[in-house]
Short mmCIF file of C-alpha atoms in Angstrom, two decimals:
data_model
loop_
_atom_site.label_atom_id
_atom_site.label_comp_id
_atom_site.label_asym_id
_atom_site.label_seq_id
_atom_site.Cartn_x
_atom_site.Cartn_y
_atom_site.Cartn_z
CA ALA A 530 -9.45 4.30 -14.56
CA GLN A 531 -7.89 1.41 -13.01
CA THR A 532 -9.06 -0.71 -10.15
CA VAL A 533 -8.66 -3.40 -8.03
CA THR A 534 -11.14 -5.95 -6.12
CA GLN A 535 -10.68 -8.39 -3.57
CA SER A 536 -14.21 -10.55 -3.10
CA GLN A 537 -12.88 -11.99 -0.35
CA PRO A 538 -12.97 -9.94 3.11
CA GLU A 539 -12.36 -13.17 4.85
CA MET A 540 -11.06 -16.22 4.70
CA SER A 541 -9.41 -19.12 7.00
CA VAL A 542 -7.11 -22.29 6.31
CA GLN A 543 -5.49 -24.79 8.65
CA GLU A 544 -1.89 -24.66 9.46
CA ALA A 545 0.12 -26.74 7.06
CA GLU A 546 -2.69 -26.62 4.12
CA THR A 547 -3.24 -24.34 1.25
CA VAL A 548 -5.52 -20.94 0.46
CA THR A 549 -5.70 -19.11 -2.27
CA LEU A 550 -7.03 -15.49 -2.23
CA SER A 551 -8.23 -13.76 -5.10
CA CYS A 552 -7.80 -10.34 -6.72
CA THR A 553 -9.32 -8.73 -10.29
CA TYR A 554 -8.33 -5.46 -11.50
CA ASP A 555 -9.90 -3.62 -14.12
CA THR A 556 -7.36 -1.61 -16.68
CA SER A 557 -6.92 -0.27 -20.49
CA GLU A 558 -3.31 -0.54 -20.19
CA SER A 559 -1.37 -3.61 -21.37
CA ASP A 560 1.56 -3.10 -19.20
CA TYR A 561 1.48 -2.98 -16.07
CA TYR A 562 2.72 -4.34 -12.26
CA LEU A 563 1.02 -6.58 -9.43
CA PHE A 564 1.63 -6.91 -6.18
CA TRP A 565 0.61 -8.93 -3.28
CA TYR A 566 1.10 -7.06 -0.01
CA LYS A 567 0.83 -8.46 3.52
CA GLN A 568 0.02 -6.12 6.69
CA PRO A 569 0.16 -8.39 10.07
CA PRO A 570 -1.17 -6.59 13.26
CA SER A 571 2.00 -4.51 13.52
CA ARG A 572 0.39 -2.62 10.41
CA GLN A 573 3.68 -2.95 8.38
CA MET A 574 3.42 -3.19 4.74
CA ILE A 575 5.40 -5.89 3.34
CA LEU A 576 5.79 -6.95 -0.33
CA VAL A 577 4.80 -10.46 -0.54
CA ILE A 578 5.08 -10.71 -4.45
CA ARG A 579 5.51 -8.78 -7.70
CA GLN A 580 4.26 -9.75 -11.23
CA GLU A 581 4.78 -8.18 -14.40
CA ALA A 582 2.28 -7.89 -16.81
CA TYR A 583 4.28 -8.79 -19.65
CA LYS A 584 6.39 -11.86 -18.38
CA GLN A 585 3.75 -14.96 -19.22
CA GLN A 586 5.53 -17.09 -16.32
CA ASN A 587 3.52 -17.00 -13.07
CA ALA A 588 5.83 -15.17 -10.09
CA THR A 589 6.83 -17.34 -7.26
CA GLU A 590 8.59 -16.64 -3.61
CA ASN A 591 9.00 -19.45 -1.93
CA ARG A 592 5.87 -20.57 -0.15
CA PHE A 593 3.96 -18.14 -2.41
CA SER A 594 2.59 -18.11 -5.64
CA VAL A 595 0.54 -16.35 -8.11
CA ASN A 596 -2.04 -17.31 -11.54
CA PHE A 597 -1.58 -14.66 -13.28
CA GLN A 598 -4.98 -14.66 -15.91
CA LYS A 599 -4.07 -11.38 -17.73
CA ALA A 600 -7.06 -11.56 -20.13
CA ALA A 601 -9.51 -12.35 -17.25
CA LYS A 602 -8.03 -9.60 -15.22
CA SER A 603 -7.05 -11.98 -12.40
CA PHE A 604 -4.34 -12.56 -9.45
CA SER A 605 -4.71 -14.53 -7.00
CA LEU A 606 -2.68 -15.59 -4.62
CA LYS A 607 -1.79 -19.32 -3.71
CA ILE A 608 0.09 -19.72 -0.12
CA SER A 609 1.47 -23.41 0.22
CA ASP A 610 1.79 -25.21 3.91
CA SER A 611 0.43 -22.42 5.64
CA GLN A 612 2.06 -20.99 8.92
CA LEU A 613 0.88 -18.93 11.80
CA GLY A 614 2.63 -16.06 11.31
CA ASP A 615 0.94 -15.68 7.43
CA ALA A 616 -2.02 -14.44 9.52
CA ALA A 617 -2.61 -11.21 8.41
CA MET A 618 -4.40 -9.05 6.14
CA TYR A 619 -3.58 -9.43 2.30
CA PHE A 620 -3.91 -6.04 -0.28
CA CYS A 621 -3.75 -6.47 -3.69
CA ALA A 622 -2.24 -3.83 -5.41
CA TYR A 623 -1.88 -2.42 -9.51
CA ARG A 624 0.24 -0.02 -10.74
CA ALA A 625 0.80 1.00 -14.26
CA SER A 626 4.08 0.94 -15.80
CA GLY A 627 6.03 4.43 -16.59
CA ASN A 628 6.94 6.51 -13.18
CA THR A 629 3.45 7.64 -12.66
CA GLY A 630 3.94 6.07 -9.30
CA LYS A 631 0.70 5.12 -8.32
CA LEU A 632 -0.01 1.72 -6.42
CA ILE A 633 -3.58 1.26 -6.25
CA PHE A 634 -5.09 -1.32 -3.71
CA GLY A 635 -7.80 -3.48 -3.60
CA GLN A 636 -9.98 -3.62 -0.37
CA GLY A 637 -8.42 -6.49 1.91
CA THR A 638 -9.00 -10.05 3.15
CA THR A 639 -8.14 -11.17 6.18
CA LEU A 640 -6.60 -14.50 6.53
CA GLN A 641 -6.92 -16.50 9.37
CA VAL A 642 -4.73 -19.39 10.03
CA LYS A 643 -6.08 -22.25 12.24
CA PRO A 644 -3.74 -24.26 14.36
CA ASN B 1092 19.91 2.76 7.97
CA ALA B 1093 16.11 3.50 9.40
CA GLY B 1094 14.19 3.23 6.38
CA VAL B 1095 11.17 5.27 6.63
CA THR B 1096 9.95 6.68 10.09
CA GLN B 1097 6.84 8.10 11.08
CA THR B 1098 6.01 10.68 13.98
CA PRO B 1099 3.69 10.17 15.55
CA LYS B 1100 2.94 6.59 15.82
CA PHE B 1101 -1.04 7.79 17.84
CA HIS B 1102 -2.64 10.78 18.10
CA ILE B 1103 -6.31 12.14 19.37
CA LEU B 1104 -7.03 15.62 17.86
CA LYS B 1105 -9.92 17.29 18.52
CA ILE B 1106 -12.62 18.33 15.75
CA GLY B 1107 -11.04 22.05 14.00
CA GLN B 1108 -7.42 21.61 15.21
CA SER B 1109 -4.82 21.34 13.31
CA MET B 1110 -1.91 18.95 13.43
CA THR B 1111 1.46 17.72 10.83
CA LEU B 1112 2.50 13.80 10.35
CA GLN B 1113 5.98 13.80 9.99
CA CYS B 1114 7.81 11.33 7.19
CA THR B 1115 11.58 10.82 7.10
CA GLN B 1116 13.46 9.03 5.00
CA ASP B 1117 17.02 8.03 4.65
CA MET B 1118 16.74 5.52 1.41
CA ASN B 1119 17.77 8.77 -0.89
CA HIS B 1120 14.52 8.19 -2.40
CA ASN B 1121 13.02 10.63 -5.02
CA TYR B 1122 9.25 9.83 -5.19
CA MET B 1123 7.24 10.17 -1.15
CA TYR B 1124 3.89 9.27 -0.71
CA TRP B 1125 1.04 9.58 1.66
CA TYR B 1126 -2.12 7.03 1.85
CA ARG B 1127 -4.92 6.14 4.15
CA GLN B 1128 -6.15 3.52 5.36
CA ASP B 1129 -9.50 3.40 6.55
CA PRO B 1130 -10.92 0.17 8.63
CA GLY B 1131 -11.01 -2.54 6.52
CA MET B 1132 -10.52 -0.59 3.75
CA GLY B 1133 -7.00 -1.23 1.13
CA LEU B 1134 -5.02 2.42 1.23
CA LYS B 1135 -6.19 5.30 -0.83
CA LEU B 1136 -3.41 7.80 -1.85
CA ILE B 1137 -3.28 11.43 -0.66
CA TYR B 1138 -0.77 12.91 -2.22
CA TYR B 1139 2.91 12.52 -3.64
CA SER B 1140 5.87 14.01 -4.76
CA VAL B 1141 8.27 13.10 -7.46
CA GLY B 1142 11.25 15.18 -5.58
CA ALA B 1143 12.13 18.04 -3.13
CA GLY B 1144 9.52 20.87 -4.12
CA ILE B 1145 7.46 19.00 -6.31
CA THR B 1146 4.39 17.64 -5.54
CA ASP B 1147 0.54 16.64 -6.63
CA LYS B 1148 -2.94 15.45 -5.45
CA GLY B 1149 -3.91 11.68 -5.31
CA GLU B 1150 -7.18 10.14 -4.90
CA VAL B 1151 -8.34 12.18 -1.49
CA PRO B 1152 -6.63 15.19 -1.31
CA ASN B 1153 -9.34 18.08 0.31
CA GLY B 1154 -8.60 18.15 3.76
CA TYR B 1155 -4.65 17.92 3.32
CA ASN B 1156 -1.60 20.01 2.63
CA VAL B 1157 2.26 19.00 1.78
CA SER B 1158 5.54 20.43 1.07
CA ARG B 1159 8.64 18.54 0.14
CA SER B 1160 11.46 21.12 1.09
CA THR B 1161 14.17 18.50 1.54
CA THR B 1162 14.82 14.90 -0.49
CA GLU B 1163 14.45 13.18 3.10
CA ASP B 1164 11.36 14.75 4.53
CA PHE B 1165 7.22 15.20 3.47
CA PRO B 1166 5.54 16.19 6.22
CA LEU B 1167 1.08 16.11 6.22
CA ARG B 1168 -0.83 18.61 7.20
CA LEU B 1169 -4.05 18.34 7.95
CA GLU B 1170 -5.89 21.91 8.62
CA LEU B 1171 -9.65 22.30 10.44
CA ALA B 1172 -9.97 18.26 11.55
CA ALA B 1173 -12.65 16.27 10.51
CA PRO B 1174 -14.25 13.22 11.44
CA SER B 1175 -13.96 12.02 8.78
CA GLN B 1176 -10.02 11.95 8.72
CA THR B 1177 -9.96 9.29 11.40
CA SER B 1178 -7.22 6.46 9.87
CA VAL B 1179 -4.44 5.15 9.90
CA TYR B 1180 -2.05 7.23 7.78
CA PHE B 1181 1.05 5.83 6.14
CA CYS B 1182 4.24 7.21 4.46
CA ALA B 1183 6.15 5.78 1.54
CA THR B 1184 9.33 6.09 -0.76
CA ASP B 1185 10.72 4.44 -3.96
CA ARG B 1186 13.14 5.11 -6.01
CA GLY B 1187 11.76 6.81 -9.24
CA GLY B 1188 8.24 5.85 -9.43
CA TRP B 1189 8.58 3.21 -12.14
CA GLY B 1190 6.31 -0.20 -12.02
CA ALA B 1191 8.92 -2.40 -11.18
CA ASP B 1192 10.00 -0.27 -8.48
CA THR B 1193 9.19 -1.61 -4.33
CA GLN B 1194 7.51 0.63 -2.36
CA TYR B 1195 9.03 1.22 0.84
CA PHE B 1196 6.58 2.06 3.64
CA GLY B 1197 6.29 3.64 7.16
CA PRO B 1198 4.94 2.09 10.03
CA GLY B 1199 2.14 3.86 9.91
CA THR B 1200 0.39 6.87 12.44
CA ARG B 1201 -3.02 6.11 13.66
CA LEU B 1202 -5.10 8.99 13.80
CA THR B 1203 -8.42 9.69 15.89
CA VAL B 1204 -10.54 12.91 15.78
CA LEU B 1205 -13.29 13.15 18.05
#
């Protein structure tokens, strides 16, 4: 069975600095997708970034980028120029290719941004 | 275009009572999902549906039931509520369940069982 592990329950970063959140996963599949979701205090789940496993190039969305290491089964999220609005819980998630539909989530990392 | 809506936002239930959490989407998506999020944890899949009339169990289905009579609605039924069902419940949808599809989440229902 696939699993997703986030080993950092809490992280903090100074405003305007850079922070990296870690995620590892376990799967026997070769084709899959990885996601980072943001959950602010409002509880709304917001998709931050997505990575296709067959793509070697790391995904980037504005200040958010990933470091995808397929062989190591590692998928970290880097937030550059951190802003107060980035404070939230961040979830790493895995989804197999094909129409199985199921997202598997990690336990989450709470990010605090200090002014 | 409201996206995914859930009602109620909050609810307190007594042990042994039953209730239905409502989920409605106006995105014309085939796939719908119910997740629960326990405090400080990630989301776990309870049930999902690939279309009207078709549902299947997820990772943690015990104590819940679902039905899908229309594309838009996917209610989650709790029978004989237990304190272990205290959680935040999220409904989500996507177009076709494919890995590349974006799942859209509702705002969640915070349920407390006392």
